[in-house]
mmCIF file of C-alpha atoms in Angstrom:
data_model
loop_
_atom_site.group_PDB
_atom_site.id
_atom_site.type_symbol
_atom_site.label_atom_id
_atom_site.label_comp_id
_atom_site.label_asym_id
_atom_site.label_seq_id
_atom_site.Cartn_x
_atom_site.Cartn_y
_atom_site.Cartn_z
ATOM 1 C CA MET A 189 106.212 12.491 8.198
ATOM 2 C CA LYS A 190 102.635 11.978 6.983
ATOM 3 C CA LEU A 191 101.246 12.925 10.412
ATOM 4 C CA LYS A 192 103.429 16.033 10.471
ATOM 5 C CA ASN A 193 102.188 17.079 7.030
ATOM 6 C CA ASN A 194 98.566 16.547 8.125
ATOM 7 C CA LYS A 195 99.109 18.823 11.124
ATOM 8 C CA LYS A 196 100.593 21.491 8.866
ATOM 9 C CA GLY A 197 97.610 21.156 6.544
ATOM 10 C CA ASN A 198 95.141 21.572 9.408
ATOM 11 C CA TYR A 199 97.004 24.621 10.697
ATOM 12 C CA ALA A 200 96.995 26.084 7.190
ATOM 13 C CA ARG A 201 93.213 25.633 6.905
ATOM 14 C CA LEU A 202 92.680 27.450 10.191
ATOM 15 C CA LYS A 203 95.011 30.278 9.144
ATOM 16 C CA ARG A 204 93.240 30.630 5.798
ATOM 17 C CA LYS A 205 89.904 30.934 7.553
ATOM 18 C CA ALA A 206 91.289 33.562 9.908
ATOM 19 C CA PHE A 207 92.791 35.464 6.973
ATOM 20 C CA PHE A 208 89.526 35.535 5.009
ATOM 21 C CA GLN A 209 87.682 36.585 8.157
ATOM 22 C CA MET A 210 89.964 39.618 8.594
ATOM 23 C CA LEU A 211 89.747 40.383 4.872
ATOM 24 C CA LEU A 212 85.950 40.329 5.095
ATOM 25 C CA ILE A 213 86.018 42.750 8.028
ATOM 26 C CA THR A 214 88.288 45.123 6.077
ATOM 27 C CA VAL A 215 86.028 45.007 3.024
ATOM 28 C CA ILE A 216 82.888 45.601 5.116
ATOM 29 C CA ALA A 217 84.557 48.537 6.869
ATOM 30 C CA ALA A 218 85.638 50.093 3.551
ATOM 31 C CA VAL A 219 82.187 49.665 2.001
ATOM 32 C CA SER A 220 80.594 51.130 5.139
ATOM 33 C CA VAL A 221 82.796 54.239 4.865
ATOM 34 C CA LEU A 222 81.867 54.768 1.239
ATOM 35 C CA LEU A 223 78.179 54.315 1.953
ATOM 36 C CA LEU A 224 78.264 56.703 4.911
ATOM 37 C CA ARG A 225 80.053 59.317 2.807
ATOM 38 C CA GLU A 226 77.429 59.183 0.091
ATOM 39 C CA ILE A 227 74.576 59.113 2.624
ATOM 40 C CA LEU A 228 75.830 62.181 4.482
ATOM 41 C CA ARG A 229 76.218 64.061 1.208
ATOM 42 C CA GLY A 230 72.785 63.160 -0.109
ATOM 43 C CA GLN A 231 69.357 62.803 1.456
ATOM 44 C CA ILE A 232 70.674 62.683 5.004
ATOM 45 C CA GLY A 233 72.189 66.156 4.508
ATOM 46 C CA ASP A 234 68.848 67.529 3.322
ATOM 47 C CA ARG A 235 67.079 65.892 6.252
ATOM 48 C CA ILE A 236 69.531 67.410 8.727
ATOM 49 C CA VAL A 237 68.881 70.893 7.234
ATOM 50 C CA GLN A 238 65.127 70.307 7.371
ATOM 51 C CA PHE A 239 65.454 69.126 10.989
ATOM 52 C CA LEU A 240 67.274 72.339 11.939
ATOM 53 C CA ILE A 241 64.582 74.450 10.289
ATOM 54 C CA ASN A 242 61.748 72.666 12.026
ATOM 55 C CA ALA A 243 63.390 72.271 15.428
ATOM 56 C CA PHE A 244 64.944 75.696 15.856
ATOM 57 C CA TYR A 245 62.697 77.778 13.506
ATOM 58 C CA LEU A 246 65.652 78.764 11.310
ATOM 59 C CA ASP A 247 65.416 79.916 7.738
ATOM 60 C CA ASN A 248 66.912 77.773 5.026
ATOM 61 C CA SER A 249 70.145 79.787 4.585
ATOM 62 C CA ASP A 250 70.956 79.657 8.333
ATOM 63 C CA ALA A 251 70.233 75.939 8.480
ATOM 64 C CA GLN A 252 72.444 75.356 5.431
ATOM 65 C CA THR A 253 75.243 77.360 7.069
ATOM 66 C CA ILE A 254 75.048 75.379 10.330
ATOM 67 C CA TYR A 255 74.951 72.074 8.421
ATOM 68 C CA ARG A 256 77.992 73.135 6.368
ATOM 69 C CA PHE A 257 80.131 74.201 9.380
ATOM 70 C CA VAL A 258 79.046 71.487 11.803
ATOM 71 C CA PHE A 259 78.626 68.457 9.542
ATOM 72 C CA ARG A 260 79.896 68.936 6.010
ATOM 73 C CA ASN A 261 83.199 70.654 6.871
ATOM 74 C CA ASN A 262 83.856 67.952 9.557
ATOM 75 C CA LEU A 263 82.748 65.078 7.374
ATOM 76 C CA ASN A 264 86.153 63.336 7.431
ATOM 77 C CA ILE A 265 86.280 63.391 11.248
ATOM 78 C CA ILE A 266 82.733 62.090 11.490
ATOM 79 C CA LEU A 267 83.516 59.336 8.986
ATOM 80 C CA LEU A 268 86.630 58.450 10.933
ATOM 81 C CA PHE A 269 84.701 58.011 14.177
ATOM 82 C CA LEU A 270 81.963 56.067 12.429
ATOM 83 C CA THR A 271 84.556 53.868 10.730
ATOM 84 C CA LEU A 272 86.232 53.175 14.063
ATOM 85 C CA PHE A 273 82.837 52.368 15.546
ATOM 86 C CA PHE A 274 82.081 49.847 12.794
ATOM 87 C CA LEU A 275 85.557 48.342 13.098
ATOM 88 C CA VAL A 276 85.112 47.890 16.851
ATOM 89 C CA ILE A 277 81.745 46.207 16.354
ATOM 90 C CA LEU A 278 83.014 43.952 13.564
ATOM 91 C CA SER A 279 86.235 43.152 15.411
ATOM 92 C CA ARG A 280 84.216 42.206 18.460
ATOM 93 C CA PHE A 281 82.312 39.632 16.420
ATOM 94 C CA SER A 282 85.558 38.475 14.778
ATOM 95 C CA ILE A 283 87.315 38.001 18.120
ATOM 96 C CA SER A 284 84.321 36.104 19.443
ATOM 97 C CA TRP A 285 84.551 33.839 16.412
ATOM 98 C CA PHE A 286 88.277 33.259 16.883
ATOM 99 C CA THR A 287 88.286 32.857 20.680
ATOM 100 C CA LYS A 288 85.720 30.085 20.462
ATOM 101 C CA TYR A 289 88.610 27.839 19.400
ATOM 102 C CA PHE A 290 90.471 28.696 22.602
ATOM 103 C CA ASP A 291 87.306 27.991 24.563
ATOM 104 C CA GLU A 292 87.002 24.604 22.842
ATOM 105 C CA ILE A 293 90.633 23.762 23.586
ATOM 106 C CA SER A 294 90.214 24.850 27.211
ATOM 107 C CA SER A 295 87.086 22.728 27.537
ATOM 108 C CA GLY A 296 88.873 19.793 25.894
ATOM 109 C CA MET A 297 91.797 20.087 28.331
ATOM 110 C CA ASP A 298 89.366 20.104 31.247
ATOM 111 C CA ARG A 299 87.922 16.856 29.960
ATOM 112 C CA LEU A 300 91.372 15.267 29.950
ATOM 113 C CA VAL A 301 91.159 14.814 33.716
ATOM 114 C CA GLU A 302 87.538 13.734 33.772
ATOM 115 C CA ASP A 303 86.606 10.098 34.373
ATOM 116 C CA SER A 304 84.206 10.160 31.437
ATOM 117 C CA ALA A 305 84.958 7.755 28.595
ATOM 118 C CA ASP A 306 83.412 10.161 26.045
ATOM 119 C CA ARG A 307 85.722 11.347 23.292
ATOM 120 C CA ILE A 308 86.757 15.004 23.051
ATOM 121 C CA SER A 309 85.067 16.718 20.112
ATOM 122 C CA LEU A 310 86.135 20.058 18.559
ATOM 123 C CA SER A 311 85.267 22.036 15.431
ATOM 124 C CA SER A 312 86.268 20.601 12.062
ATOM 125 C CA GLU A 313 89.055 23.200 11.759
ATOM 126 C CA MET A 314 90.515 21.841 15.012
ATOM 127 C CA ASP A 315 90.707 18.190 13.957
ATOM 128 C CA PHE A 316 94.469 18.156 14.538
ATOM 129 C CA MET A 317 94.021 19.407 18.112
ATOM 130 C CA GLU A 318 91.101 17.053 18.717
ATOM 131 C CA ASN A 319 93.230 14.064 17.693
ATOM 132 C CA ARG A 320 96.113 15.158 19.913
ATOM 133 C CA LEU A 321 93.877 15.717 22.941
ATOM 134 C CA ASN A 322 92.188 12.337 22.480
ATOM 135 C CA THR A 323 95.613 10.681 22.161
ATOM 136 C CA ILE A 324 96.722 12.318 25.408
ATOM 137 C CA LYS A 325 93.437 11.318 27.052
ATOM 138 C CA ASP A 326 93.949 7.690 26.002
ATOM 139 C CA LYS A 327 97.493 7.683 27.386
ATOM 140 C CA LEU A 328 96.395 9.242 30.668
ATOM 141 C CA GLU A 329 93.600 6.708 31.040
ATOM 142 C CA LYS A 330 95.995 3.833 30.364
ATOM 143 C CA GLN A 331 98.536 5.206 32.846
ATOM 144 C CA LYS A 332 95.837 5.740 35.444
ATOM 145 C CA LYS A 333 94.492 2.234 34.955
ATOM 146 C CA ALA A 334 97.979 0.723 35.138
ATOM 147 C CA ALA A 335 98.760 2.689 38.302
ATOM 148 C CA GLN A 336 95.485 1.600 39.906
ATOM 149 C CA GLU A 337 96.116 -2.034 38.998
ATOM 150 C CA ALA A 338 99.688 -1.871 40.334
ATOM 151 C CA GLU A 339 98.495 -0.223 43.535
ATOM 152 C CA GLN A 340 95.764 -2.821 43.947
ATOM 153 C CA ARG A 341 98.224 -5.654 43.388
ATOM 154 C CA LYS A 342 100.592 -4.123 45.917
ATOM 155 C CA ASN A 343 97.808 -3.723 48.481
ATOM 156 C CA ASP A 344 96.667 -7.293 47.898
ATOM 157 C CA LEU A 345 100.232 -8.495 48.217
ATOM 158 C CA VAL A 346 100.728 -6.688 51.531
ATOM 159 C CA VAL A 347 97.516 -8.279 52.829
ATOM 160 C CA TYR A 348 98.632 -11.693 51.582
ATOM 161 C CA LEU A 349 102.076 -11.362 53.153
ATOM 162 C CA ALA A 350 100.617 -10.151 56.430
ATOM 163 C CA HIS A 351 98.303 -13.165 56.398
ATOM 164 C CA ASP A 352 101.114 -15.559 55.468
ATOM 165 C CA ILE A 353 103.367 -14.238 58.234
ATOM 166 C CA ARG A 354 100.880 -15.352 60.844
ATOM 167 C CA THR A 355 101.211 -19.025 59.852
ATOM 168 C CA PRO A 356 104.972 -19.504 60.436
ATOM 169 C CA LEU A 357 104.870 -17.149 63.415
ATOM 170 C CA THR A 358 102.120 -19.235 65.035
ATOM 171 C CA SER A 359 104.127 -22.384 64.373
ATOM 172 C CA VAL A 360 107.310 -20.883 65.822
ATOM 173 C CA ILE A 361 105.492 -19.818 68.989
ATOM 174 C CA GLY A 362 103.733 -23.183 69.249
ATOM 175 C CA TYR A 363 106.859 -25.339 68.941
ATOM 176 C CA LEU A 364 108.897 -23.076 71.237
ATOM 177 C CA SER A 365 106.104 -23.316 73.809
ATOM 178 C CA LEU A 366 106.251 -27.122 73.596
ATOM 179 C CA LEU A 367 110.021 -27.070 74.040
ATOM 180 C CA ASP A 368 109.712 -24.684 76.961
ATOM 181 C CA GLU A 369 106.956 -26.633 78.693
ATOM 182 C CA ALA A 370 108.640 -30.031 78.308
ATOM 183 C CA PRO A 371 112.267 -29.758 79.433
ATOM 184 C CA ASP A 372 112.472 -33.572 79.719
ATOM 185 C CA MET A 373 111.389 -34.124 76.093
ATOM 186 C CA PRO A 374 113.304 -36.934 74.335
ATOM 187 C CA VAL A 375 116.354 -35.800 72.398
ATOM 188 C CA GLU A 376 115.057 -37.065 69.045
ATOM 189 C CA GLN A 377 111.700 -35.285 69.445
ATOM 190 C CA ARG A 378 113.407 -32.109 70.678
ATOM 191 C CA ALA A 379 115.698 -32.124 67.631
ATOM 192 C CA LYS A 380 112.672 -32.631 65.346
ATOM 193 C CA TYR A 381 110.766 -29.704 66.883
ATOM 194 C CA THR A 382 113.873 -27.523 66.797
ATOM 195 C CA HIS A 383 114.366 -28.267 63.093
ATOM 196 C CA ILE A 384 110.726 -27.472 62.305
ATOM 197 C CA THR A 385 110.936 -24.241 64.315
ATOM 198 C CA LEU A 386 114.086 -23.214 62.444
ATOM 199 C CA ASP A 387 112.436 -23.855 59.058
ATOM 200 C CA LYS A 388 109.417 -21.755 60.063
ATOM 201 C CA ALA A 389 111.717 -18.986 61.313
ATOM 202 C CA TYR A 390 113.534 -18.969 57.954
ATOM 203 C CA ARG A 391 110.181 -18.708 56.185
ATOM 204 C CA LEU A 392 109.188 -15.861 58.493
ATOM 205 C CA GLU A 393 112.461 -14.077 57.741
ATOM 206 C CA LYS A 394 111.812 -14.444 54.007
ATOM 207 C CA LEU A 395 108.341 -12.942 54.275
ATOM 208 C CA ILE A 396 109.612 -10.017 56.340
ATOM 209 C CA ASN A 397 112.287 -9.402 53.710
ATOM 210 C CA GLU A 398 109.478 -9.228 51.148
ATOM 211 C CA PHE A 399 108.073 -6.219 53.004
ATOM 212 C CA PHE A 400 111.460 -4.516 52.938
ATOM 213 C CA GLU A 401 111.749 -5.320 49.227
ATOM 214 C CA ILE A 402 108.480 -3.526 48.512
ATOM 215 C CA THR A 403 109.616 -0.486 50.527
ATOM 216 C CA ARG A 404 113.006 -0.320 48.842
ATOM 217 C CA TYR A 405 111.456 -0.638 45.398
ATOM 218 C CA ASN A 406 109.090 2.266 46.035
ATOM 219 C CA LEU A 407 111.650 4.570 47.651
ATOM 220 C CA GLN A 408 114.952 4.026 45.878
ATOM 221 C CA GLN A 409 116.049 5.055 42.403
ATOM 222 C CA ILE A 410 118.369 2.584 40.743
ATOM 223 C CA LYS A 411 121.791 4.094 39.918
ATOM 224 C CA LEU A 412 124.422 2.234 37.939
ATOM 225 C CA GLU A 413 128.142 2.048 38.667
ATOM 226 C CA LYS A 414 129.528 0.343 35.586
ATOM 227 C CA GLU A 415 132.769 -1.541 35.106
ATOM 228 C CA THR A 416 134.082 -4.454 33.055
ATOM 229 C CA ILE A 417 132.640 -7.671 34.538
ATOM 230 C CA ASP A 418 133.964 -11.219 34.258
ATOM 231 C CA LEU A 419 130.594 -12.606 33.207
ATOM 232 C CA TYR A 420 131.683 -16.247 33.187
ATOM 233 C CA TYR A 421 132.985 -16.056 36.766
ATOM 234 C CA MET A 422 129.807 -14.266 37.908
ATOM 235 C CA LEU A 423 127.582 -17.009 36.472
ATOM 236 C CA VAL A 424 129.775 -19.779 37.940
ATOM 237 C CA GLN A 425 129.692 -18.131 41.357
ATOM 238 C CA MET A 426 125.908 -17.782 41.172
ATOM 239 C CA THR A 427 125.323 -21.417 40.227
ATOM 240 C CA ASP A 428 127.489 -22.454 43.188
ATOM 241 C CA GLU A 429 125.392 -20.310 45.542
ATOM 242 C CA PHE A 430 122.187 -21.944 44.290
ATOM 243 C CA TYR A 431 123.505 -25.496 44.595
ATOM 244 C CA PRO A 432 122.028 -26.164 48.084
ATOM 245 C CA ILE A 433 118.612 -24.841 47.031
ATOM 246 C CA LEU A 434 118.539 -26.765 43.762
ATOM 247 C CA SER A 435 119.815 -30.007 45.213
ATOM 248 C CA GLU A 436 116.802 -30.257 47.542
ATOM 249 C CA LYS A 437 114.593 -31.017 44.509
ATOM 250 C CA GLY A 438 117.269 -32.882 42.584
ATOM 251 C CA ASN A 439 117.829 -29.943 40.216
ATOM 252 C CA ALA A 440 121.169 -28.813 38.814
ATOM 253 C CA THR A 441 122.591 -26.082 36.604
ATOM 254 C CA VAL A 442 124.534 -26.529 33.379
ATOM 255 C CA LEU A 443 126.575 -23.556 32.157
ATOM 256 C CA HIS A 444 127.735 -23.036 28.561
ATOM 257 C CA ALA A 445 129.851 -19.910 28.159
ATOM 258 C CA ASP A 446 133.301 -18.766 27.073
ATOM 259 C CA GLU A 447 135.592 -18.424 30.104
ATOM 260 C CA ASN A 448 136.868 -15.088 28.725
ATOM 261 C CA LEU A 449 133.398 -13.600 28.251
ATOM 262 C CA THR A 450 133.003 -10.120 29.783
ATOM 263 C CA VAL A 451 130.306 -7.453 29.854
ATOM 264 C CA TYR A 452 130.320 -3.764 30.778
ATOM 265 C CA GLY A 453 127.805 -2.953 33.511
ATOM 266 C CA ASP A 454 127.057 -2.657 37.201
ATOM 267 C CA PRO A 455 128.172 -5.975 38.755
ATOM 268 C CA ILE A 456 125.912 -5.743 41.811
ATOM 269 C CA LYS A 457 122.806 -4.844 39.792
ATOM 270 C CA LEU A 458 123.417 -7.447 37.066
ATOM 271 C CA ALA A 459 124.054 -10.082 39.736
ATOM 272 C CA ARG A 460 120.638 -9.215 41.103
ATOM 273 C CA VAL A 461 119.099 -9.671 37.633
ATOM 274 C CA PHE A 462 120.615 -13.148 37.174
ATOM 275 C CA ASN A 463 119.817 -14.042 40.778
ATOM 276 C CA ASN A 464 116.140 -13.125 40.334
ATOM 277 C CA ILE A 465 115.868 -15.118 37.104
ATOM 278 C CA LEU A 466 117.641 -18.152 38.571
ATOM 279 C CA LYS A 467 115.531 -17.948 41.732
ATOM 280 C CA ASN A 468 112.419 -17.970 39.555
ATOM 281 C CA ALA A 469 113.726 -20.959 37.592
ATOM 282 C CA ALA A 470 114.539 -22.829 40.808
ATOM 283 C CA ALA A 471 111.058 -22.204 42.220
ATOM 284 C CA TYR A 472 109.117 -23.369 39.164
ATOM 285 C CA SER A 473 111.311 -26.164 37.739
ATOM 286 C CA TYR A 474 110.199 -29.765 37.705
ATOM 287 C CA PRO A 475 112.115 -31.918 40.215
ATOM 288 C CA ASN A 476 115.215 -33.732 38.924
ATOM 289 C CA THR A 477 115.630 -31.460 35.889
ATOM 290 C CA GLU A 478 118.465 -29.245 34.706
ATOM 291 C CA ILE A 479 118.522 -25.482 34.412
ATOM 292 C CA LEU A 480 120.516 -24.587 31.296
ATOM 293 C CA ILE A 481 122.456 -21.311 31.297
ATOM 294 C CA SER A 482 124.253 -20.103 28.187
ATOM 295 C CA ALA A 483 126.067 -16.874 27.319
ATOM 296 C CA GLU A 484 127.655 -15.707 24.097
ATOM 297 C CA GLU A 485 128.622 -12.532 22.257
ATOM 298 C CA MET A 486 126.721 -11.707 19.076
ATOM 299 C CA ASP A 487 127.106 -8.523 16.980
ATOM 300 C CA GLY A 488 128.335 -6.363 19.855
ATOM 301 C CA TYR A 489 125.811 -7.724 22.354
ATOM 302 C CA ILE A 490 126.026 -10.328 25.093
ATOM 303 C CA LYS A 491 123.136 -12.785 25.087
ATOM 304 C CA ILE A 492 122.469 -14.694 28.324
ATOM 305 C CA VAL A 493 119.790 -17.419 28.252
ATOM 306 C CA PHE A 494 118.225 -19.231 31.245
ATOM 307 C CA GLN A 495 116.113 -22.267 30.354
ATOM 308 C CA ASN A 496 114.297 -24.617 32.715
ATOM 309 C CA GLN A 497 111.637 -27.315 32.542
ATOM 310 C CA GLY A 498 108.318 -26.430 34.198
ATOM 311 C CA ASN A 499 104.622 -25.896 33.630
ATOM 312 C CA THR A 500 103.945 -23.890 30.482
ATOM 313 C CA ILE A 501 103.028 -20.287 31.315
ATOM 314 C CA GLN A 502 99.847 -19.071 29.662
ATOM 315 C CA PRO A 503 100.302 -16.178 27.170
ATOM 316 C CA ASP A 504 98.239 -13.713 29.233
ATOM 317 C CA LYS A 505 100.389 -14.396 32.309
ATOM 318 C CA LEU A 506 103.582 -14.324 30.263
ATOM 319 C CA VAL A 507 102.774 -10.793 29.076
ATOM 320 C CA ALA A 508 102.344 -9.573 32.668
ATOM 321 C CA ILE A 509 105.286 -11.442 34.168
ATOM 322 C CA PHE A 510 107.528 -8.335 34.255
ATOM 323 C CA GLU A 511 104.902 -6.084 35.846
ATOM 324 C CA LYS A 512 105.325 -4.814 39.407
ATOM 325 C CA PHE A 513 103.822 -6.988 42.145
ATOM 326 C CA TYR A 514 102.727 -9.652 39.669
ATOM 327 C CA ARG A 515 102.824 -13.144 41.143
ATOM 328 C CA LEU A 516 102.730 -16.104 38.804
ATOM 329 C CA ASP A 517 101.330 -18.458 41.444
ATOM 330 C CA GLU A 518 97.869 -17.169 42.245
ATOM 331 C CA ALA A 519 97.537 -19.677 45.068
ATOM 332 C CA ARG A 520 100.463 -17.989 46.900
ATOM 333 C CA THR A 521 102.059 -21.227 47.983
ATOM 334 C CA SER A 522 104.501 -20.874 50.839
ATOM 335 C CA ASP A 523 107.376 -22.342 48.867
ATOM 336 C CA THR A 524 107.117 -20.256 45.718
ATOM 337 C CA GLY A 525 105.167 -17.125 46.670
ATOM 338 C CA GLY A 526 107.283 -13.981 46.278
ATOM 339 C CA SER A 527 106.692 -10.261 46.302
ATOM 340 C CA GLY A 528 106.261 -10.110 42.537
ATOM 341 C CA LEU A 529 109.087 -7.573 42.283
ATOM 342 C CA GLY A 530 112.034 -9.733 41.235
ATOM 343 C CA LEU A 531 111.421 -9.840 37.493
ATOM 344 C CA SER A 532 110.106 -6.266 37.432
ATOM 345 C CA ILE A 533 113.322 -5.007 39.044
ATOM 346 C CA ALA A 534 115.361 -7.205 36.703
ATOM 347 C CA LYS A 535 113.706 -5.621 33.689
ATOM 348 C CA GLU A 536 114.336 -2.107 35.003
ATOM 349 C CA ILE A 537 118.031 -2.854 35.604
ATOM 350 C CA VAL A 538 118.479 -4.416 32.158
ATOM 351 C CA THR A 539 116.705 -1.465 30.508
ATOM 352 C CA LEU A 540 118.998 0.993 32.316
ATOM 353 C CA HIS A 541 121.945 -0.926 30.860
ATOM 354 C CA GLY A 542 120.524 -0.394 27.367
ATOM 355 C CA GLY A 543 119.515 -4.025 27.018
ATOM 356 C CA THR A 544 116.382 -6.132 26.785
ATOM 357 C CA ILE A 545 114.836 -9.024 28.676
ATOM 358 C CA ASP A 546 112.027 -11.285 27.529
ATOM 359 C CA ALA A 547 110.380 -14.544 28.489
ATOM 360 C CA GLN A 548 109.024 -17.388 26.398
ATOM 361 C CA SER A 549 107.189 -20.547 27.425
ATOM 362 C CA LYS A 550 106.073 -23.493 25.356
ATOM 363 C CA GLU A 551 105.983 -27.268 25.660
ATOM 364 C CA ASN A 552 106.852 -27.144 29.374
ATOM 365 C CA THR A 553 109.993 -25.125 28.734
ATOM 366 C CA ILE A 554 110.498 -21.609 30.142
ATOM 367 C CA THR A 555 113.200 -19.433 28.610
ATOM 368 C CA PHE A 556 114.445 -16.063 29.858
ATOM 369 C CA THR A 557 116.740 -14.142 27.516
ATOM 370 C CA VAL A 558 118.807 -11.142 28.615
ATOM 371 C CA THR A 559 120.612 -9.088 25.958
ATOM 372 C CA LEU A 560 123.216 -6.505 27.040
ATOM 373 C CA PRO A 561 125.648 -4.257 25.160
ATOM 374 C CA ALA A 562 129.093 -5.874 25.195
ATOM 375 C CA GLY A 563 131.069 -2.662 25.700
ATOM 376 C CA ASN A 564 130.674 0.909 26.914
#
């Protein structure tokens, strides 16, 4: 409300200045008319008569007659034309004064798209417009910087993935070549090479899927098809699907939730949210630790919490964890390196549901909290 009142005050100051400018022009025009009337009736009239006598060799009576019929009797018409002339001249200066504000605004808008970091500066009467233009400029610069950073991260990621694909592909080709060149290879060694080749092929498939994930994220617009979801069953089903992955490192999930708990949303999209969070927890958990999952209804909202034990995430990385193409592991290890889209997509889906998602990390504990409206 205070900002709105300030804008009104600034507009009022500009309008007052414009009003006094027009009033000044009117007063000057009126004074000019009065002065011209007195001038034409006084010495100027005598000088005109004297000019006629000297120029055309007329006597005084003839010059007076011509002056009376040509000038004095048409005095009102002459004053009218002179008044209009003065008004045009004064209005021209007035318009020039007023249009300078439009020129300033136009120049300020041109500077919005410039790369210069200089602030936009306008006349004191245009403080309100100056502040608005600088606010827009700041937002545009932030958006541009964010877009450039996201694009750079995406480009880096594509380069990284392309580089990482070569490693498992080379291994696959190498082991298959060995198997092809040695048909009499011992059964145990053949089984070992086959297992290694299969693992590398799975890794290669995962990396290729990362490329498709990037493409889908850039091209598709997420649309929701909501319905009432058995949230407890969804979480149980998801923990069962992750059992083979978690058991490799001795991890396990523990679920605390009411069996009758439901939520209104898109089941496929929300499953993707929980899947992305659980996948992240599985990748960064300490071996032989539990991943705690809890869900409860509070004040018309469903709160789902995922908590795992792992290295504490630094605050600067925690802030950026939901950004597109952000990868927590800068070293891009083969086991944990992802596209950096999972949590970003999760946040977008949760936001579309009217909910929130946040992450906290302290004392080697990482907690993701998803809050969703309970009903429609």
